[in-house]
Coordinates of C-alpha atoms and ligand atoms in Angstrom, one line a residue:
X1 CA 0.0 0.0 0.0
X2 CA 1.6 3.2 -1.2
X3 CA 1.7 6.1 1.6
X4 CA -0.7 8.0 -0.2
X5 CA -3.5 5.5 -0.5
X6 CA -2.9 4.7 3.2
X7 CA -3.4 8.4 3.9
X8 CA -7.1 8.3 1.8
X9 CA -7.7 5.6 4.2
X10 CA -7.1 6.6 7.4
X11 CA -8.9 10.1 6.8
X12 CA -11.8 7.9 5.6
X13 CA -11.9 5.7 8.9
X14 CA -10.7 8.4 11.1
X15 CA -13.4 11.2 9.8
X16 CA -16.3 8.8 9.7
X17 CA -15.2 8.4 13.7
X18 CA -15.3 4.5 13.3
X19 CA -12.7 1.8 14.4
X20 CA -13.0 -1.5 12.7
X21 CA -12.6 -4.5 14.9
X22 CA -10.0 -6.0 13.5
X23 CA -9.6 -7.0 9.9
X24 CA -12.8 -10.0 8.7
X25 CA -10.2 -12.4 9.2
X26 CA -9.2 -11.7 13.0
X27 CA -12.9 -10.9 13.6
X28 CA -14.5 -14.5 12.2
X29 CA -11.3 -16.6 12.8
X30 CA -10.9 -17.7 9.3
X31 CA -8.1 -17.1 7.0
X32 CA -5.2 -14.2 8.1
X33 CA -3.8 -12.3 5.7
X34 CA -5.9 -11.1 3.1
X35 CA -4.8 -8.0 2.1
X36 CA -1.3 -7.1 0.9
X37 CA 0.6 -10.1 -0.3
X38 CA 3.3 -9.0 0.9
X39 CA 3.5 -6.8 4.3
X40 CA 7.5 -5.2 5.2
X41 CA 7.8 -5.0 9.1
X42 CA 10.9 -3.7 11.1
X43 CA 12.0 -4.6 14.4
X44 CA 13.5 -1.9 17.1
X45 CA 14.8 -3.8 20.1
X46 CA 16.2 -7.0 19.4
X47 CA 16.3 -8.3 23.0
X48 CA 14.5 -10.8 24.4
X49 CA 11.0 -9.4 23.6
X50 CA 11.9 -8.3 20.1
X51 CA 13.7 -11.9 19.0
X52 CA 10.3 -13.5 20.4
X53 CA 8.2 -11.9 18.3
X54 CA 10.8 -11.8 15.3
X55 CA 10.4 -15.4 15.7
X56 CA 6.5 -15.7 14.9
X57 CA 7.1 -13.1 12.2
X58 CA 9.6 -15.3 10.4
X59 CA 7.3 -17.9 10.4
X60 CA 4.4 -16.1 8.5
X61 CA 5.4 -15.8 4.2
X62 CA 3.7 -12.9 3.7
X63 CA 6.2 -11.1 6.2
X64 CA 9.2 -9.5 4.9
X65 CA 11.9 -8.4 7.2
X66 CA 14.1 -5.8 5.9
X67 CA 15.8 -4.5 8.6
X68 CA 16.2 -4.7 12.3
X69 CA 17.5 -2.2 14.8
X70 CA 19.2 -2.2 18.3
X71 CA 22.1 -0.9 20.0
X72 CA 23.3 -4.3 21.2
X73 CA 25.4 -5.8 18.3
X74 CA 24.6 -9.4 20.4
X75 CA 21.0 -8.7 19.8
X76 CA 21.6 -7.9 16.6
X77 CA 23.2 -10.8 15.7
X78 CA 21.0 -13.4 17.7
X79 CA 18.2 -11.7 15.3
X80 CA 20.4 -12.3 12.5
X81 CA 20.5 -15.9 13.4
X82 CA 17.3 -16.2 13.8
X83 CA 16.3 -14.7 9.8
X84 CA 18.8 -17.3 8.7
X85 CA 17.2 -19.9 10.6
X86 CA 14.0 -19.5 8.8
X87 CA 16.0 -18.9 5.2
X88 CA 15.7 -15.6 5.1
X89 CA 17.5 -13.0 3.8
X90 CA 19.7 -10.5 6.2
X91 CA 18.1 -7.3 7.6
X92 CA 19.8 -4.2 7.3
X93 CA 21.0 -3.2 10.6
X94 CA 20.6 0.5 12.1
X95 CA 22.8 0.0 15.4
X96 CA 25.3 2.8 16.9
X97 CA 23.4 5.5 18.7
X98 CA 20.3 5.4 21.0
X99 CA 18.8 7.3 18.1
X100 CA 19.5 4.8 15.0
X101 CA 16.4 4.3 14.5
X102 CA 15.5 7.4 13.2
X103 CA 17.5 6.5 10.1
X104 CA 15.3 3.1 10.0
X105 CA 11.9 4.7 10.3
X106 CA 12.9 7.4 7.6
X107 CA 12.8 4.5 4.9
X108 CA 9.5 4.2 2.3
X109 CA 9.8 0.6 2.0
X110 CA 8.8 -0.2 5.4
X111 CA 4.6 -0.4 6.1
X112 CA 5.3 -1.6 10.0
X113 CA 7.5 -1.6 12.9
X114 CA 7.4 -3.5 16.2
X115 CA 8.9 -1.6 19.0
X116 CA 9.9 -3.5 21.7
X117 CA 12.8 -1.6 23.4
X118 CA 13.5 -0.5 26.8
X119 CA 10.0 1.2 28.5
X120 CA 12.0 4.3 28.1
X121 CA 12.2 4.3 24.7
X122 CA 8.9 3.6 23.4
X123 CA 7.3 7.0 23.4
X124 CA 10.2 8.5 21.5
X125 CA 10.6 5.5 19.1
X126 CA 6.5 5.2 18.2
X127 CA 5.9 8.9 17.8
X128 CA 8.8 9.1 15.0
X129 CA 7.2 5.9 13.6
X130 CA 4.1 7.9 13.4
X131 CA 5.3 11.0 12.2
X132 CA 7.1 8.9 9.1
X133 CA 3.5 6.9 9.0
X134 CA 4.8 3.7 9.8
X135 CA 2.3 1.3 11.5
X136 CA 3.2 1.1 15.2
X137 CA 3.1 -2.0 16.7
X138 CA 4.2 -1.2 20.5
X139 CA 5.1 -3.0 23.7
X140 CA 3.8 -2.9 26.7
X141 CA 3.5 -0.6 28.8
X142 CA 2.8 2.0 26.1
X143 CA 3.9 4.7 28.4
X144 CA 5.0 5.4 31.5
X145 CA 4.4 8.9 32.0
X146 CA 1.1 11.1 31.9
X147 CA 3.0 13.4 29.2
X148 CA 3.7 10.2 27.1
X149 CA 0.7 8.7 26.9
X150 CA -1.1 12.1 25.8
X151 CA 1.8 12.5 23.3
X152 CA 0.6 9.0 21.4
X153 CA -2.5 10.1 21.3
X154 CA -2.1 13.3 20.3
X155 CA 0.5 12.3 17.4
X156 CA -1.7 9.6 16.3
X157 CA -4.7 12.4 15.6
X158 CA -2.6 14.8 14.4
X159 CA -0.8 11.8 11.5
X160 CA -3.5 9.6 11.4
X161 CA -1.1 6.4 11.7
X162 CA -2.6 3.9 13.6
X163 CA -0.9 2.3 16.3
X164 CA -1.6 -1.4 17.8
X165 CA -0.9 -1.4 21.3
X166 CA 0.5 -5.3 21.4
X167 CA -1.1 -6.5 24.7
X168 CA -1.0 -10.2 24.0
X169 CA -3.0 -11.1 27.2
X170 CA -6.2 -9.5 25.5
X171 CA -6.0 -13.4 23.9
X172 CA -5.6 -15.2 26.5
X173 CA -7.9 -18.1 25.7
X174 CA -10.4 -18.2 29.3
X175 CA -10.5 -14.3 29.2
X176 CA -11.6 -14.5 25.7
X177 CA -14.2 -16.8 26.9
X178 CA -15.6 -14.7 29.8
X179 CA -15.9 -12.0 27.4
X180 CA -18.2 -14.0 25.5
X181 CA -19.6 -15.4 28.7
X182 CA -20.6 -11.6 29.6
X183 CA -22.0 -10.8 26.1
X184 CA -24.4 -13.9 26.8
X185 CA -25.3 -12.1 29.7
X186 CA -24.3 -15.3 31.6
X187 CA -22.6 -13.6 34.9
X188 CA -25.8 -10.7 34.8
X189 CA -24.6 -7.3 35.5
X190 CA -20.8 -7.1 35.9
X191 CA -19.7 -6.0 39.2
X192 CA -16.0 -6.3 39.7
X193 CA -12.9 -7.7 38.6
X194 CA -9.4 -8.5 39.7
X195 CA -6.3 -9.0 37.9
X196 CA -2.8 -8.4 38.1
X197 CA 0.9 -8.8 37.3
X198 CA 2.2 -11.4 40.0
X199 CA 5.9 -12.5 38.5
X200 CA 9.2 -13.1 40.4
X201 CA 11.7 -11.3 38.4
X202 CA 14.9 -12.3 40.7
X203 CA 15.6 -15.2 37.9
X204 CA 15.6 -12.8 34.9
X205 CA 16.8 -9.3 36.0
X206 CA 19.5 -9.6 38.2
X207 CA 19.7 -7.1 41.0
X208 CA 23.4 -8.6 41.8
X209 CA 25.1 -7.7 38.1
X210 CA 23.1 -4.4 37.8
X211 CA 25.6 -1.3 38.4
X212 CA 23.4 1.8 39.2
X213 CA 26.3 4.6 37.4
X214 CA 26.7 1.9 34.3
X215 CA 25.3 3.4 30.8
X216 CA 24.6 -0.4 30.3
X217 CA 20.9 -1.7 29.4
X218 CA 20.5 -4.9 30.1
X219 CA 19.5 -4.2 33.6
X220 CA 17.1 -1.6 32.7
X221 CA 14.0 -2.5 33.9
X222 CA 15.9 -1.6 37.7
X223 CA 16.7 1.6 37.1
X224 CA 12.9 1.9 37.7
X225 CA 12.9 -0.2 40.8
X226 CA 15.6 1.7 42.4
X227 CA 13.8 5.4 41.5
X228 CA 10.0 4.7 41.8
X229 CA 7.2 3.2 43.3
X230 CA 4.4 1.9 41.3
X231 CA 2.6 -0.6 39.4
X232 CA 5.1 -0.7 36.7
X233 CA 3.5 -3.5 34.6
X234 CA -0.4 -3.4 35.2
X235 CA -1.6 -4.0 31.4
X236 CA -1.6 -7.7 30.9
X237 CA -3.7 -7.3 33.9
X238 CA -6.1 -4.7 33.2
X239 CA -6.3 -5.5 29.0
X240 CA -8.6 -8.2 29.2
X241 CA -10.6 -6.5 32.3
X242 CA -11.0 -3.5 30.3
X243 CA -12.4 -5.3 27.8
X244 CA -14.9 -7.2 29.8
X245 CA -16.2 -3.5 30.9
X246 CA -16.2 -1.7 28.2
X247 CA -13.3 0.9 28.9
X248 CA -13.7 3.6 26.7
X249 CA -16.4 2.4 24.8
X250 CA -19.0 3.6 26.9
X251 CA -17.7 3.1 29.9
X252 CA -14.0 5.0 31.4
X253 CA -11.5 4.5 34.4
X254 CA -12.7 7.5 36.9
X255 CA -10.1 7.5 39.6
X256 CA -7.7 4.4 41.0
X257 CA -6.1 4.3 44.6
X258 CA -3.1 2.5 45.5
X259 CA -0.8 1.3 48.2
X260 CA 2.2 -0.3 48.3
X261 CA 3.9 -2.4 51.0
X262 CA 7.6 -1.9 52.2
X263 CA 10.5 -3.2 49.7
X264 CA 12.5 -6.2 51.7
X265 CA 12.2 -8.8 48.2
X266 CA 15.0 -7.1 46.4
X267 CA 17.2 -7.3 49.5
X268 CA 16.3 -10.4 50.6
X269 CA 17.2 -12.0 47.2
X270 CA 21.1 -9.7 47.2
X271 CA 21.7 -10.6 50.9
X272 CA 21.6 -14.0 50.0
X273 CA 22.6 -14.6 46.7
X274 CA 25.7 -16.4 46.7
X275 CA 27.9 -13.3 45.6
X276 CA 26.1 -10.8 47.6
X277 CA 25.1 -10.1 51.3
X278 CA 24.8 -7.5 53.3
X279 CA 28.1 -5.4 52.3
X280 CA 27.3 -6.0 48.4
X281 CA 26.7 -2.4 47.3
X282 CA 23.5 -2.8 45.4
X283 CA 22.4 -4.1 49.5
X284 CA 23.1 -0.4 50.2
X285 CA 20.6 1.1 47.7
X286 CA 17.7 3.0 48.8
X287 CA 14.9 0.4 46.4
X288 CA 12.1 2.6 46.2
X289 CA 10.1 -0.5 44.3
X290 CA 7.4 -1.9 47.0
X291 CA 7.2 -5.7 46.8
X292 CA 3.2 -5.6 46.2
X293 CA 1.5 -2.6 44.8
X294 CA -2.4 -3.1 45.3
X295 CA -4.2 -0.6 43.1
X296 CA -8.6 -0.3 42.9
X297 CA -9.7 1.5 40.2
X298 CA -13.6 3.1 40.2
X299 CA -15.0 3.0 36.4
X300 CA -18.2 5.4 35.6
X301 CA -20.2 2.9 35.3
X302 CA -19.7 1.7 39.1
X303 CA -17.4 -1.9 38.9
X304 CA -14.2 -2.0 40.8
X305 CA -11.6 -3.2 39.8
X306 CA -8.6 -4.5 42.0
X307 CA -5.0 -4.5 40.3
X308 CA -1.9 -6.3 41.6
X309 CA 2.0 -5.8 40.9
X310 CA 4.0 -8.2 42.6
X311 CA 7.4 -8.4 41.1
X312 CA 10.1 -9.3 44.3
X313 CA 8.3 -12.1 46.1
X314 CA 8.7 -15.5 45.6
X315 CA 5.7 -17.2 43.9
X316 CA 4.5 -18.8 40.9
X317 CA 3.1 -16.7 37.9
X318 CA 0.1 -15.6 38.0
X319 CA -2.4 -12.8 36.7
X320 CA -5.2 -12.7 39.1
X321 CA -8.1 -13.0 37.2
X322 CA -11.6 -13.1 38.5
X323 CA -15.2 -11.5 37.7
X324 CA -18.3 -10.9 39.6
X325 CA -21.2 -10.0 38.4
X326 CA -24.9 -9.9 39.6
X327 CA -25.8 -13.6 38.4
X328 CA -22.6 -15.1 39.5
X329 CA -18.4 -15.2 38.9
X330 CA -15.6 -16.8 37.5
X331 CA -12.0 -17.1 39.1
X332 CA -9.5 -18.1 36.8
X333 CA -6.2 -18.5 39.6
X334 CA -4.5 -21.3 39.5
X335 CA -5.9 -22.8 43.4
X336 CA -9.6 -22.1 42.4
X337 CA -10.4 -22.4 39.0
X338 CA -14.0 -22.0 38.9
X339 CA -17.3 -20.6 38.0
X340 CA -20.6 -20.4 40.1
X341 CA -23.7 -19.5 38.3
X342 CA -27.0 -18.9 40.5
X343 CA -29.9 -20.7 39.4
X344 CA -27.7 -22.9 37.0
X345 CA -24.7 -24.7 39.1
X346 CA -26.1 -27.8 40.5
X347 CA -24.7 -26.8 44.0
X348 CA -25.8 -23.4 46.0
X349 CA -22.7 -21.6 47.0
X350 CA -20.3 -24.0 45.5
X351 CA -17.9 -23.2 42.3
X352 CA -18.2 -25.6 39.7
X353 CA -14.9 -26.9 38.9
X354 CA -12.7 -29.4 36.7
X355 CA -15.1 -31.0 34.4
X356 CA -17.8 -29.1 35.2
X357 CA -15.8 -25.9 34.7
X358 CA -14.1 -27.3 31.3
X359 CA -17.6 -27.5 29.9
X360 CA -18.5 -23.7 30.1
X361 CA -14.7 -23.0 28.2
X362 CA -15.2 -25.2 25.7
X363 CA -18.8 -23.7 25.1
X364 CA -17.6 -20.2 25.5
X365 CA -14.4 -21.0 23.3
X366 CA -13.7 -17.7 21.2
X367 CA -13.6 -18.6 17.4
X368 CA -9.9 -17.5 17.0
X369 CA -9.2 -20.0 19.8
X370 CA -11.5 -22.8 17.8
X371 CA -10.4 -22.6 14.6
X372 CA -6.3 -21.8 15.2
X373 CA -5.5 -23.7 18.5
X374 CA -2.9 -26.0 16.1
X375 CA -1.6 -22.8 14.6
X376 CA -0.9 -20.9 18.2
X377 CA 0.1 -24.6 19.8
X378 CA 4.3 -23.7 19.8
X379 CA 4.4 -19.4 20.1
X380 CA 4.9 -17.7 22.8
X381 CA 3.2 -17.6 26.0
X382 CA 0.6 -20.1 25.9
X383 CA -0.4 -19.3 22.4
X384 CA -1.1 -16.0 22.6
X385 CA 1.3 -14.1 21.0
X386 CA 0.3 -15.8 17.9
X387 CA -3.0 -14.4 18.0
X388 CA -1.5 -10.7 18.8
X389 CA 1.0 -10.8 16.2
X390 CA -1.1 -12.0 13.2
X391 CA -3.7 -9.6 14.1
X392 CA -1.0 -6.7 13.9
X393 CA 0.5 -8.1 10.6
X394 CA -3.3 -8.3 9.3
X395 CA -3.9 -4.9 10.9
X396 CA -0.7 -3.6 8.8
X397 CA -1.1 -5.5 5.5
X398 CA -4.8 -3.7 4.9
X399 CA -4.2 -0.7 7.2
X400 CA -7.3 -1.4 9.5
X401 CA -7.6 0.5 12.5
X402 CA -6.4 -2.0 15.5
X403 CA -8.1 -4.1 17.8
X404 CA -6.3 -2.5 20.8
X405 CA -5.6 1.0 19.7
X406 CA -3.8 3.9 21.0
X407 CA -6.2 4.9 23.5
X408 CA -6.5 2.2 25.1
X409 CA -2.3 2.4 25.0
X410 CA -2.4 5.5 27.0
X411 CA -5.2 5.1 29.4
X412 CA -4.3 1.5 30.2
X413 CA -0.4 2.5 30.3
X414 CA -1.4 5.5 33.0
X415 CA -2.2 3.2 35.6
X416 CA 1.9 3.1 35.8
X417 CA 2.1 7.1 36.6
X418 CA -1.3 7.7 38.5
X419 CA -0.6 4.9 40.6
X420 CA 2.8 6.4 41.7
X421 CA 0.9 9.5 42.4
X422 CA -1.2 8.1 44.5
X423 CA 1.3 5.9 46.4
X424 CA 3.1 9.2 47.1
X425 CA 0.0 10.9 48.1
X426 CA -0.9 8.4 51.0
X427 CA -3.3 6.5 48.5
X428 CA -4.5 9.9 47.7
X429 CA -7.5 9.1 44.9
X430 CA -6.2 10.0 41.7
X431 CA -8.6 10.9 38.7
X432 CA -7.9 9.4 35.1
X433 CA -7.3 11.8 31.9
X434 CA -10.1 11.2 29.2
X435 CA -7.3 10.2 26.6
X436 CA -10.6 9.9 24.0
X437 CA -11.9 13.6 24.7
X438 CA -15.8 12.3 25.5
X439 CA -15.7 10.0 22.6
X440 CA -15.7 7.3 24.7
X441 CA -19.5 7.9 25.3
X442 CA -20.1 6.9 21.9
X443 CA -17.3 4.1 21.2
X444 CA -18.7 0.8 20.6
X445 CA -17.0 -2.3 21.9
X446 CA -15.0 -4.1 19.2
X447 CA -12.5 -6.5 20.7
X448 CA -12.8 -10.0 20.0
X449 CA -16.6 -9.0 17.8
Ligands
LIG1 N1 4.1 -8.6 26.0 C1 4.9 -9.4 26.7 O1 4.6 -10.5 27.1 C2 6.3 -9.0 27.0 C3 7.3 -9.8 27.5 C4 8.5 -9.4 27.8 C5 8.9 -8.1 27.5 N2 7.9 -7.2 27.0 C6 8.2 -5.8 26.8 O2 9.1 -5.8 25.7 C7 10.1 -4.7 25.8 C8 11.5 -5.2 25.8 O3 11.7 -6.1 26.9 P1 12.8 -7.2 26.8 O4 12.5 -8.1 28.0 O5 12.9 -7.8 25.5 O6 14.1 -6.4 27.2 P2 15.6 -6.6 26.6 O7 16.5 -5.8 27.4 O8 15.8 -8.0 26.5 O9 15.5 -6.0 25.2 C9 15.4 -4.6 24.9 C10 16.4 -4.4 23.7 O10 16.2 -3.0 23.3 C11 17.6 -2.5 23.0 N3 17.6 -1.1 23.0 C12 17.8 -0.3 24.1 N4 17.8 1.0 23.8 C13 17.5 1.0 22.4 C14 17.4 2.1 21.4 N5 17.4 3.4 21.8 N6 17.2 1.7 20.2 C15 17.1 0.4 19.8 N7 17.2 -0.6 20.7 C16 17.4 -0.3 22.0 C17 18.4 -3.2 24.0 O11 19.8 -3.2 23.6 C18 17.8 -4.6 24.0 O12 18.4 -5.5 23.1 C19 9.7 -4.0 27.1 O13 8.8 -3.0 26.9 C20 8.9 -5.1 27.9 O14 8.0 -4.6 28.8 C21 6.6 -7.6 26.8

């Protein structure tokens, strides 16, 4: 698609005030990829993220690859690796300054780019994007600033490039189903949800290497432990929440309030890691980073919803999903799987679990998860990343507004700065921006239709 037709269109979608779901073949689960043949998508940040997703890219023909960026000539190279792997051609490489990929984004022959950098990064990386009308496809969180996440916005209106906001746990396969679950009207009136971030990061970001005056970025994500105090990660929790209620599509976060406990995990885990203890200098660092940040946000139309970041604790994975609504609730943690319907679960009071529970997924099932379970089977996390990425590349190949789009970027992305604010402010309630300017009153709801 030249950049001029792309242009028509955009104007077209973005004057008539409409979003389309996601292109007819996200939206019915039938065949990806019917628009361009041939769809060119760059990669900034070739870390761990970046090569994840460059993997599932590789593995779709219709994807061409022409060039990659990162300042990390190891991640550069692992990418390489990873194009010869799949016989294809090399990328071109923009490496050498923080700021290389200006000189990437400037090319014609590129229709989208995956930005999966360093948090601090992404503002100033998608807004160039957008400004050379690239599609954006961007990590998460979008933002983590106020500031940044009205700059998105207010770039994407101003260009008209569309940006996916690449939260891969909006697939997540019993979410999906809830959603449907709730359109069916099976839980009544929704109530209130929880989700949340719970992850033990000790394994993969190692408080003993990092070096707090080192211009190095592997460590990166600590620089933000050591300074602030937040949920720093709340969107694979809220994404699928957000979509249950509607968020910004007649319905909008009001205010949240948080709290957050004292920070011992981080020095628990240096104090006893076999080359620290209590001398080790990073001990001596004043961590800012509480171990669990519990955040409750109040939408307009009345739900609660209960968010939780726990990064520095030991525990298994999880995200915390549940929903109540006024005919009954689902919990989707690990320990209590389960759903409890009044008037339709054989037992009063009791969740309906294992089997029982088994037979509401696989009536619920979304179609995307019927008819491309053996297609998602090996990508990343669980299968969900599959579903993400070939509903960006669809998104890009016909230039159809995206199924997550930039406002729900920023106003799912400010939970990181408003719930710092309020953590400073003695869980001080703290009111969301209207990132859609009252046209949430009038949004439909689109995900997963
Ligand atoms: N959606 C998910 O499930 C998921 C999972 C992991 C990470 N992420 C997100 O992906 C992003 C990257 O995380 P990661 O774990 O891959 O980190 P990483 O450190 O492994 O990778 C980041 C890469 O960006 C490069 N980089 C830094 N500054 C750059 C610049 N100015 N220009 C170009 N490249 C630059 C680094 O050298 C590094 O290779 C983060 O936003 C993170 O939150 C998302």
């Amino acid at each position: 698609m030249t950049n001029i037709k792309r242009r028509n269109f955009i104007k077209s979608a973005t004057a008539a005030g409409v979003g389309l779901a996601c292109s007819p073949g996200v939206i019915a689960g039938k065949n990806m990829f019917s628009g361009k043949d041939e769809v060119s998508v760059a990669v900034i940040g070739t870390g761990n993220r970046g090569r994840s997703l460059l993997n599932l890219l590789v593995k779709n023909t219709s994807v061409r690859i022409p060039a990659i960026c990162d300042v990390d000539d190891n991640a550069l190279a692992q990418a390489q690796k990873i194009l010869q792997n799949n016989d294809r051609g090399k990328a071109d490489e923009y490496t050498g300054s923080d700021y290389s990929y200006k000189e990437l984004l400037v090319r014609t022959d590129i229709d989208g780019v995956i930005v999966a950098t360093p948090w601090e990064w992404h503002v100033p990386v998608a807004v160039f994007a957008m400004k050379n009308r690239k599609y954006v496809g961007l990590e998460v969180p979008a933002a983590i600033t106020t500031e940044e996440c009205w700059e998105l916005v207010d770039v994407h209106e101003e260009t008209g490039t569309n940006l996916m906001f690449l939260e891969n746990c909006c697939y997540d396969r019993e979410t999906m189903a809830v959603l449907q679950m709730l359109r069916d009207g099976l839980f009544g009136i929704p109530v209130h949800a929880t989700c949340g971030y719970r992850h033990n990061y000790w394994g993969s970001n190692s408080f003993i290497e990092f070096r707090e005056d080192s211009a190095d970025n592997k460590h990166w994500r600590n620089r933000h432990y050591l300074k602030r105090n937040a949920d720093l990660y709340p969107t694979h929790g809220i994404g699928p929440v957000a979509n249950w209620f509607n968020i910004n599509r007649g319905n909008r976060f009001d205010y949240l309030t948080s709290v957050a406990t004292k920070s011992k995990g981080i020095y628990e885990y240096l104090e006893n890691h076999p080359e620290g203890g209590r001398d080790h200098p990073n001990a001596k660092l004043d961590w800012k980073q509480g171990d669990i940040v519990t955040t409750i946000i109040k939408t307009s139309n009345g739900e609660s919803i209960i968010i939780n970041y726990e990064s520095h604790l030991p525990r298994p994975y999880s995200r915390d999903y549940s929903l109540n609504g006024t005919k009954g609730l689902w919990s989707g943690e690990y320990m209590r799987r389960g759903i409890y319907v009044e008037g339709k679960s054989p037992v009063p009071h009791q969740w309906e679990m294992g089997e029982a529970y088994d037979v509401y997924m696989k009536k619920y099932d979304h179609p995307l998860w019927k008819n491309h379970e053996a297609d998602a089977k090996n990508s990343g996390h669980g299968g969900i990343d599959y579903f993400m990425i070939q509903a960006f590349v669809d998104c890009v190949s016909q230039n159809l507004y995206p199924p997550i789009d930039v406002y729900d970027a920023a106003t799912w992305s400010s939970i990181v700065p408003l719930s710092e604010q309020s953590v400073a402010g003695g869980s001080e309630p703290v009111f969301f921006p209207d990132f859609t300017k009252g046209r949430w009153i009038n949004r439909k709801p689109s995900f997963g239709l």
